[in-house]
Coordinates of C-alpha atoms and ligand atoms in Angstrom, one line a residue:
X22 CA -68.9 -31.8 -32.0
X23 CA -68.4 -31.6 -28.2
X24 CA -64.9 -32.3 -28.7
X25 CA -64.5 -29.6 -31.3
X26 CA -65.9 -27.2 -29.0
X27 CA -63.6 -28.7 -25.8
X28 CA -60.4 -28.1 -28.4
X29 CA -62.0 -24.5 -29.2
X30 CA -62.1 -23.9 -25.1
X31 CA -58.6 -25.1 -24.8
X32 CA -57.3 -23.2 -27.7
X33 CA -58.5 -20.0 -26.3
X34 CA -57.8 -20.4 -22.9
X35 CA -54.1 -21.1 -24.5
X36 CA -54.6 -17.7 -26.3
X37 CA -55.6 -15.7 -23.4
X38 CA -53.2 -17.1 -21.1
X39 CA -50.0 -16.1 -23.4
X40 CA -51.8 -12.7 -23.9
X41 CA -51.9 -12.6 -20.1
X42 CA -48.3 -13.5 -19.9
X43 CA -47.4 -10.7 -22.4
X44 CA -49.7 -8.2 -21.0
X45 CA -47.6 -8.3 -17.6
X46 CA -44.0 -7.2 -19.2
X47 CA -44.9 -3.8 -20.3
X48 CA -41.7 -2.4 -21.7
X49 CA -40.9 1.1 -21.2
X50 CA -37.8 2.1 -23.3
X51 CA -35.8 5.5 -23.1
X52 CA -36.0 6.5 -26.5
X53 CA -32.7 7.9 -26.9
X54 CA -31.0 4.5 -25.9
X55 CA -33.7 2.7 -28.1
X56 CA -32.0 4.8 -30.8
X57 CA -28.7 3.9 -29.8
X58 CA -29.3 0.4 -29.6
X59 CA -30.4 0.6 -33.4
X60 CA -27.1 2.0 -34.5
X61 CA -25.3 -1.2 -33.2
X62 CA -24.0 -2.4 -36.4
X63 CA -22.9 -5.9 -37.7
X64 CA -20.8 -4.4 -40.5
X65 CA -18.8 -2.1 -37.9
X66 CA -18.3 -5.2 -35.8
X67 CA -16.8 -7.3 -38.5
X68 CA -14.7 -4.5 -39.5
X69 CA -13.1 -3.9 -36.0
X70 CA -12.5 -7.6 -35.7
X71 CA -10.9 -8.2 -39.6
X72 CA -8.8 -5.1 -38.4
X73 CA -7.7 -6.8 -35.4
X74 CA -7.2 -10.1 -37.0
X75 CA -5.1 -8.4 -39.4
X76 CA -2.4 -7.6 -36.8
X77 CA -1.1 -11.0 -36.8
X78 CA -0.8 -11.7 -33.3
X79 CA -1.9 -9.7 -30.4
X80 CA -0.1 -11.5 -28.1
X81 CA 1.2 -9.5 -25.1
X82 CA 4.9 -10.7 -25.4
X83 CA 5.2 -9.8 -29.1
X84 CA 6.6 -6.6 -30.8
X85 CA 5.3 -2.9 -29.2
X86 CA 7.2 -1.0 -31.8
X87 CA 6.5 -3.0 -35.2
X88 CA 4.2 -0.6 -37.1
X89 CA 2.1 -3.8 -38.9
X90 CA 2.4 -6.9 -36.4
X91 CA 1.8 -7.6 -33.0
X92 CA 0.2 -6.0 -29.8
X93 CA 1.9 -2.6 -30.1
X94 CA 0.2 -1.7 -33.5
X95 CA -3.0 -3.2 -32.5
X96 CA -2.9 -0.9 -29.4
X97 CA -2.6 2.2 -31.5
X98 CA -4.8 1.3 -33.8
X99 CA -7.4 1.2 -31.1
X100 CA -6.3 4.4 -29.7
X101 CA -6.8 5.7 -33.5
X102 CA -10.4 4.4 -33.6
X103 CA -11.5 5.9 -30.2
X104 CA -9.7 9.3 -31.9
X105 CA -11.8 9.3 -35.0
X106 CA -14.8 8.8 -32.5
X107 CA -13.8 11.7 -30.5
X108 CA -14.5 14.3 -33.2
X109 CA -18.0 13.7 -32.7
X110 CA -18.0 14.3 -29.0
X111 CA -17.2 17.9 -28.6
X112 CA -14.0 17.2 -26.5
X113 CA -15.6 14.8 -24.2
X114 CA -14.0 11.8 -25.1
X115 CA -10.3 11.4 -24.8
X116 CA -8.0 8.4 -25.4
X117 CA -4.7 7.1 -24.6
X118 CA -2.6 4.0 -24.1
X119 CA -1.9 3.7 -20.7
X120 CA 1.2 1.6 -20.2
X121 CA 3.4 0.2 -17.5
X122 CA 6.7 -1.8 -17.4
X123 CA 6.5 -5.4 -16.3
X124 CA 9.7 -7.1 -15.2
X125 CA 9.9 -11.2 -16.2
X126 CA 8.4 -13.5 -13.8
X127 CA 8.2 -17.0 -13.3
X128 CA 5.3 -17.5 -14.5
X129 CA 3.7 -15.8 -18.2
X130 CA 6.2 -12.9 -18.5
X131 CA 10.0 -14.2 -20.0
X132 CA 10.9 -10.7 -20.8
X133 CA 10.5 -7.0 -19.5
X134 CA 7.6 -6.0 -21.5
X135 CA 6.1 -2.7 -22.0
X136 CA 2.2 -3.5 -20.9
X137 CA -0.3 -1.2 -22.5
X138 CA -4.5 -0.6 -22.0
X139 CA -5.8 1.3 -24.7
X140 CA -8.6 3.5 -23.2
X141 CA -10.7 6.1 -23.8
X142 CA -12.9 8.4 -21.3
X143 CA -16.3 9.8 -22.0
X144 CA -16.4 12.3 -19.4
X145 CA -19.4 12.9 -17.8
X146 CA -21.2 16.4 -17.9
X147 CA -22.0 16.5 -14.3
X148 CA -18.8 17.9 -12.5
X149 CA -20.2 17.0 -9.0
X150 CA -20.9 13.2 -10.5
X151 CA -17.8 11.6 -9.7
X152 CA -19.5 7.8 -11.1
X153 CA -17.5 5.9 -13.4
X154 CA -18.9 2.6 -15.4
X155 CA -16.4 0.6 -17.7
X156 CA -17.1 -1.4 -20.5
X157 CA -14.2 -3.7 -21.3
X158 CA -12.6 -6.5 -23.2
X159 CA -9.1 -7.9 -23.5
X160 CA -6.9 -6.9 -26.9
X161 CA -4.1 -9.6 -26.6
X162 CA -4.8 -13.0 -28.1
X163 CA -2.7 -16.4 -27.8
X164 CA -2.4 -19.8 -29.4
X165 CA -1.9 -23.1 -27.5
X166 CA 1.4 -22.3 -26.1
X167 CA 0.6 -18.7 -24.3
X168 CA 4.5 -17.9 -24.6
X169 CA 4.1 -18.3 -28.4
X170 CA 4.5 -14.6 -29.5
X171 CA 5.4 -15.7 -33.1
X172 CA 2.6 -17.7 -34.5
X173 CA -0.8 -16.1 -36.0
X174 CA -3.1 -15.6 -33.0
X175 CA -6.0 -14.1 -34.6
X176 CA -8.0 -14.0 -31.7
X177 CA -11.3 -13.3 -33.6
X178 CA -13.6 -14.2 -31.0
X179 CA -11.2 -14.4 -27.7
X180 CA -11.0 -11.6 -27.5
X181 CA -11.8 -9.5 -30.8
X182 CA -15.7 -9.9 -29.8
X183 CA -15.1 -8.2 -26.5
X184 CA -12.8 -5.3 -28.0
X185 CA -15.5 -4.9 -31.0
X186 CA -18.3 -4.5 -28.7
X187 CA -16.1 -1.7 -26.6
X188 CA -15.4 -0.1 -30.1
X189 CA -18.6 -0.1 -30.8
X190 CA -20.1 1.5 -27.8
X191 CA -17.6 4.3 -28.0
X192 CA -18.6 5.1 -31.4
X193 CA -21.9 5.4 -30.8
X194 CA -22.0 6.6 -27.2
X195 CA -19.4 9.2 -27.8
X196 CA -22.1 11.4 -29.7
X197 CA -24.4 11.5 -26.4
X198 CA -23.8 13.2 -23.3
X199 CA -24.2 11.4 -20.1
X200 CA -23.9 13.2 -16.4
X201 CA -21.5 10.2 -15.2
X202 CA -18.2 9.2 -16.8
X203 CA -18.1 5.9 -19.1
X204 CA -14.8 4.4 -19.9
X205 CA -14.2 2.2 -23.1
X206 CA -11.4 0.0 -22.1
X207 CA -9.1 -2.5 -24.3
X208 CA -6.7 -4.2 -22.1
X209 CA -3.4 -6.2 -22.6
X210 CA -2.0 -9.1 -20.9
X211 CA -5.4 -10.7 -20.1
X212 CA -3.8 -14.3 -21.2
X213 CA -0.6 -13.9 -19.3
X214 CA -2.6 -13.2 -15.9
X215 CA -5.2 -10.5 -16.0
X216 CA -2.2 -8.0 -16.2
X217 CA -4.1 -5.1 -17.6
X218 CA -6.7 -5.6 -15.6
X219 CA -5.0 -5.9 -12.8
X220 CA -2.7 -2.7 -13.5
X221 CA -5.8 -0.8 -13.7
X222 CA -8.2 -2.0 -10.8
X223 CA -5.0 -1.5 -8.3
X224 CA -4.8 2.1 -9.9
X225 CA -8.6 3.1 -9.7
X226 CA -8.6 1.7 -5.9
X227 CA -5.5 4.0 -4.9
X228 CA -6.7 7.0 -6.9
X229 CA -10.3 6.6 -5.1
X230 CA -12.3 6.0 -8.6
X231 CA -15.8 5.8 -7.9
X232 CA -16.5 2.7 -10.1
X233 CA -20.2 2.1 -9.8
X234 CA -20.3 -1.0 -12.3
X235 CA -17.4 -3.0 -15.0
X236 CA -19.0 -4.8 -17.9
X237 CA -16.3 -7.3 -18.7
X238 CA -16.8 -9.0 -22.3
X239 CA -14.5 -12.3 -23.1
X240 CA -16.0 -14.6 -25.9
X241 CA -19.0 -13.5 -26.9
X242 CA -19.6 -13.7 -30.6
X243 CA -19.9 -17.4 -31.4
X244 CA -22.7 -19.6 -30.4
X245 CA -21.4 -23.3 -31.5
X246 CA -20.5 -25.6 -28.9
X247 CA -18.0 -28.1 -30.0
X248 CA -18.9 -31.4 -28.5
X249 CA -22.6 -30.9 -27.6
X250 CA -23.3 -28.9 -31.2
X251 CA -25.7 -26.9 -29.7
X252 CA -26.2 -23.7 -31.7
X253 CA -28.2 -21.0 -29.7
X254 CA -27.7 -16.9 -30.1
X255 CA -30.4 -16.2 -27.9
X256 CA -28.9 -16.6 -24.4
X257 CA -25.8 -14.5 -23.1
X258 CA -24.2 -15.5 -19.7
X259 CA -23.8 -13.1 -17.0
X260 CA -21.1 -14.3 -14.4
X261 CA -21.3 -12.8 -11.0
X262 CA -20.0 -13.4 -7.4
X263 CA -22.3 -13.6 -4.6
X264 CA -20.0 -11.4 -2.2
X265 CA -16.8 -10.1 -2.2
X266 CA -13.5 -10.6 -0.2
X267 CA -14.5 -7.7 1.8
X268 CA -17.2 -9.2 3.6
X269 CA -15.8 -10.2 6.5
X270 CA -16.6 -9.8 10.4
X271 CA -19.5 -8.0 10.9
X272 CA -20.6 -7.8 7.3
X273 CA -20.1 -11.6 6.9
X274 CA -22.5 -12.0 10.1
X275 CA -25.0 -9.4 8.4
X276 CA -25.2 -11.3 5.2
X277 CA -25.8 -14.5 7.2
X278 CA -28.1 -13.4 9.8
X279 CA -30.2 -11.2 7.3
X280 CA -30.0 -14.2 4.3
X281 CA -28.1 -11.7 2.0
X282 CA -25.9 -14.0 0.7
X283 CA -27.6 -13.8 -3.1
X284 CA -27.2 -9.7 -2.8
X285 CA -23.6 -8.7 -3.4
X286 CA -22.8 -5.9 -5.6
X287 CA -21.9 -8.3 -8.4
X288 CA -25.0 -10.1 -8.1
X289 CA -27.0 -6.7 -7.6
X290 CA -25.3 -5.7 -11.1
X291 CA -26.2 -9.0 -12.7
X292 CA -29.6 -8.6 -11.9
X293 CA -29.8 -5.2 -13.5
X294 CA -27.8 -6.1 -16.6
X295 CA -30.8 -8.9 -17.1
X296 CA -33.2 -6.8 -16.5
X297 CA -32.0 -3.7 -18.7
X298 CA -30.5 -5.9 -21.4
X299 CA -34.0 -7.7 -21.9
X300 CA -36.1 -4.7 -22.0
X301 CA -33.8 -3.0 -25.0
X302 CA -32.8 -6.4 -27.2
X303 CA -35.3 -8.5 -28.4
X304 CA -34.8 -12.0 -29.1
X305 CA -31.9 -12.1 -26.2
X306 CA -32.0 -13.8 -23.1
X307 CA -29.8 -12.9 -20.4
X308 CA -28.6 -15.8 -18.3
X309 CA -27.3 -15.1 -14.7
X310 CA -24.8 -17.9 -13.4
X311 CA -24.3 -17.5 -9.9
X312 CA -20.3 -17.8 -9.8
X313 CA -17.4 -15.6 -11.1
X314 CA -16.1 -17.7 -13.8
X315 CA -16.0 -20.8 -15.7
X316 CA -14.3 -23.4 -14.4
X317 CA -10.0 -23.1 -15.4
X318 CA -10.5 -19.5 -17.0
X319 CA -10.0 -16.2 -15.5
X320 CA -11.3 -12.9 -16.7
X321 CA -10.5 -9.3 -16.4
X322 CA -13.5 -8.5 -13.9
X323 CA -11.8 -10.5 -11.3
X324 CA -9.1 -8.1 -10.3
X325 CA -11.8 -5.4 -9.8
X326 CA -14.1 -7.8 -7.8
X327 CA -11.4 -8.4 -5.4
X328 CA -10.8 -5.0 -4.7
X329 CA -14.7 -4.6 -3.9
X330 CA -15.8 -3.1 -6.9
X331 CA -19.1 -4.1 -8.7
X332 CA -17.9 -6.2 -11.9
X333 CA -19.5 -9.1 -14.1
X334 CA -18.4 -11.2 -17.0
X335 CA -20.7 -11.6 -20.1
X336 CA -20.1 -14.6 -22.2
X337 CA -21.4 -16.6 -25.0
X338 CA -23.8 -19.6 -23.7
X339 CA -22.1 -22.3 -25.9
X340 CA -18.1 -22.5 -25.9
X341 CA -16.0 -23.7 -28.4
X342 CA -13.0 -25.1 -27.3
X343 CA -11.5 -26.0 -30.8
X344 CA -11.7 -22.0 -31.4
X345 CA -9.8 -21.0 -28.5
X346 CA -6.3 -20.6 -27.3
X347 CA -5.4 -23.2 -30.5
X348 CA -2.7 -23.2 -32.8
X349 CA -4.0 -22.6 -36.5
X350 CA -4.3 -26.2 -38.0
X351 CA -6.5 -29.1 -39.3
X352 CA -6.9 -32.3 -37.4
X353 CA -8.8 -35.2 -38.5
X354 CA -11.1 -33.1 -40.8
X355 CA -11.6 -30.8 -37.7
X356 CA -10.4 -26.9 -38.0
X357 CA -8.7 -25.4 -34.9
X358 CA -8.1 -21.8 -34.4
X359 CA -10.1 -18.6 -33.4
X360 CA -10.8 -17.4 -36.9
X361 CA -13.8 -14.9 -37.8
X362 CA -15.6 -17.6 -39.9
X363 CA -17.0 -18.9 -37.0
X364 CA -18.3 -16.1 -35.3
X365 CA -21.8 -15.0 -35.6
X366 CA -22.0 -11.3 -36.1
X367 CA -25.9 -11.0 -35.2
X368 CA -25.3 -12.6 -31.8
X369 CA -22.5 -10.2 -31.3
X370 CA -24.7 -7.6 -31.9
X371 CA -27.3 -8.1 -29.7
X372 CA -24.8 -8.9 -27.1
X373 CA -23.0 -5.5 -27.8
X374 CA -26.6 -3.7 -27.5
X375 CA -26.8 -5.3 -23.9
X376 CA -23.6 -3.5 -22.8
X377 CA -24.7 0.1 -24.4
X378 CA -28.1 -0.4 -22.9
X379 CA -26.8 -1.1 -19.4
X380 CA -24.0 1.6 -19.8
X381 CA -26.6 4.2 -21.0
X382 CA -29.2 3.7 -18.6
X383 CA -26.8 3.4 -15.7
X384 CA -25.1 6.8 -16.9
X385 CA -28.0 8.7 -17.5
X386 CA -29.7 7.5 -14.4
X387 CA -29.0 9.7 -10.8
X388 CA -26.6 8.2 -8.0
X389 CA -27.9 5.4 -5.8
X390 CA -30.3 6.9 -3.0
X391 CA -28.4 7.5 0.3
X392 CA -28.7 5.9 3.7
X393 CA -31.5 3.2 2.9
X394 CA -33.0 2.2 6.2
X395 CA -35.6 -1.0 6.9
X396 CA -37.3 -0.2 10.1
X397 CA -37.4 -3.4 12.5
X398 CA -38.0 -1.9 15.9
X399 CA -41.6 -3.4 15.8
X400 CA -43.0 -6.7 15.2
X401 CA -45.1 -5.7 12.2
X402 CA -46.5 -7.2 9.4
X403 CA -46.1 -4.4 7.2
X404 CA -42.5 -2.9 6.0
X405 CA -41.1 0.9 6.6
X406 CA -38.4 2.0 4.2
X407 CA -36.6 5.3 4.4
X408 CA -34.0 6.8 2.3
X409 CA -32.1 10.3 1.3
X410 CA -31.7 11.8 -2.0
X411 CA -28.7 10.9 -4.1
X412 CA -25.6 12.8 -3.4
X413 CA -25.9 14.8 -6.8
X414 CA -28.3 14.9 -9.5
X415 CA -31.8 15.0 -9.5
X416 CA -34.1 12.3 -9.0
X417 CA -37.6 12.5 -10.0
X418 CA -38.5 9.5 -7.6
X419 CA -37.4 6.1 -6.6
X420 CA -38.3 2.4 -7.5
X421 CA -39.0 0.3 -4.3
X422 CA -38.0 -3.3 -5.6
X423 CA -39.4 -6.3 -3.8
X424 CA -39.0 -10.1 -4.5
X425 CA -39.8 -13.4 -2.3
X426 CA -36.3 -14.5 -0.6
X427 CA -36.6 -17.6 -3.0
X428 CA -36.5 -15.5 -6.1
X429 CA -33.7 -14.8 -8.5
X430 CA -35.0 -11.6 -9.7
X431 CA -36.8 -9.0 -8.5
X432 CA -40.8 -9.3 -8.8
X433 CA -42.4 -6.1 -7.8
X434 CA -41.7 -2.7 -8.8
X435 CA -43.4 0.2 -6.8
X436 CA -42.7 4.0 -7.8
X437 CA -42.5 6.9 -5.2
X438 CA -41.5 10.2 -5.1
X439 CA -41.2 10.5 -1.7
X440 CA -38.1 9.4 0.5
X441 CA -40.5 6.8 2.7
X442 CA -42.8 4.0 2.0
X443 CA -44.6 1.8 4.3
X444 CA -45.7 -1.2 2.5
X445 CA -48.4 -4.2 3.2
X446 CA -46.0 -6.6 2.8
X447 CA -44.2 -8.2 6.0
X448 CA -40.2 -7.5 5.8
X449 CA -39.8 -11.0 7.0
X450 CA -40.9 -12.7 4.0
X451 CA -39.6 -10.6 1.4
X452 CA -36.0 -8.7 0.2
X453 CA -36.3 -4.9 -0.4
X454 CA -34.1 -2.6 -2.5
X455 CA -34.4 1.2 -3.8
X456 CA -33.3 2.8 -6.8
X457 CA -33.3 6.3 -7.9
X458 CA -34.9 7.1 -10.9
X459 CA -34.2 10.2 -13.1
X460 CA -36.0 12.6 -15.6
X461 CA -36.3 10.1 -18.5
X462 CA -36.7 7.1 -16.3
X463 CA -33.6 5.3 -16.0
X464 CA -33.2 3.7 -12.8
X465 CA -29.6 3.5 -10.8
X466 CA -28.3 0.3 -9.4
X467 CA -30.4 -1.2 -6.2
X468 CA -29.5 -0.9 -3.0
X469 CA -30.5 -3.1 0.0
X470 CA -31.3 -1.0 2.9
X471 CA -29.6 -1.8 6.0
X472 CA -31.5 -2.5 9.5
X473 CA -32.2 0.7 11.3
X474 CA -33.1 0.5 14.8
Ligands
LIG143 ZN1 -10.4 -14.4 -23.4

């Protein structure tokens, strides 16, 4: 009898502790974003990938003039899809192929190439708000030899998955309006050395585009590791650099003295993607990886990161190297090649929804608060922060975020309608940040306060 009572006690304790765990996570979803997330469709994603594969190869060195086969036909088709979606956008979505000519080099371009990024811009509704959010994938594909422009290179997952996510977000989001601008981007030349992304990042820098965040999606529609045999469609990785190449001199000193090595722009964005992605997408964990990319591989976020923009990479949890960068063949019973039969469209749906939720939440939110300061003039066991209203738009209030110095994610979120706050927590023991919050509770990226004296 006693053991039964003990067992029941243990059961109830477990039950209540589990309930407690869930009770702490109150999830508030914006109904407009929730509605958009529900529209992400496995059928649409599959149809985009089937069409991309039908171009035979999308190698950057393949034909740009053939109507059926090659990168030229593929990028025209992407723009045609964007133009179809534009019909429901009240004239706000416009698309084109942004081309440039690259001369042959001694690396991965052996003839002069007409390089083209297919892109669509969903113009923001607030003319005074110049923020830009970018979602990207790469349209080009490859086989074992990156210079092989004739063999079939289906590129279903690498990176049909990323481009399919871009198209699906464009389809759904172009029916809605946002104060900030969103760019849907399918670049070329990734496999030849991040050429299309570098071209656009340099152009953006030259023209002073205010890119607030860039989400690069590359290889995120399959879930099956080749050698460890793990199948998992419940986790997606976010790669982010800790701080950027611009952080030298005084900026580097500041990072060292304040312990801000985990709070660079890309890392801040990764944390945001984790929180907002998990808010809107069920049965998916966003796993932050504290490095810019995987070993031996590159990605289109990198040229943006190197020019000081906040950019991260989203990639599946377990890659299958038999299905990437491989000639189509069967050897010793193993099928090699990047074909759609190896993809998990439910996983791709969830990963696409993460992008959509983050882009929508960012583009609906007001811009970041201005001139955040933390007062360090006195020895106190409390913390005083102040900031100014965002440059444009309207914030109904602000979230003050805090976390212990060893925590990877924000632990406490305090809402304030004012632009100053005194918190009963010591500035010595926590990191703080401030976000602007809009009318429908969408929050901007967080900004770490600078030291005010
Ligand atoms: Zn790729």
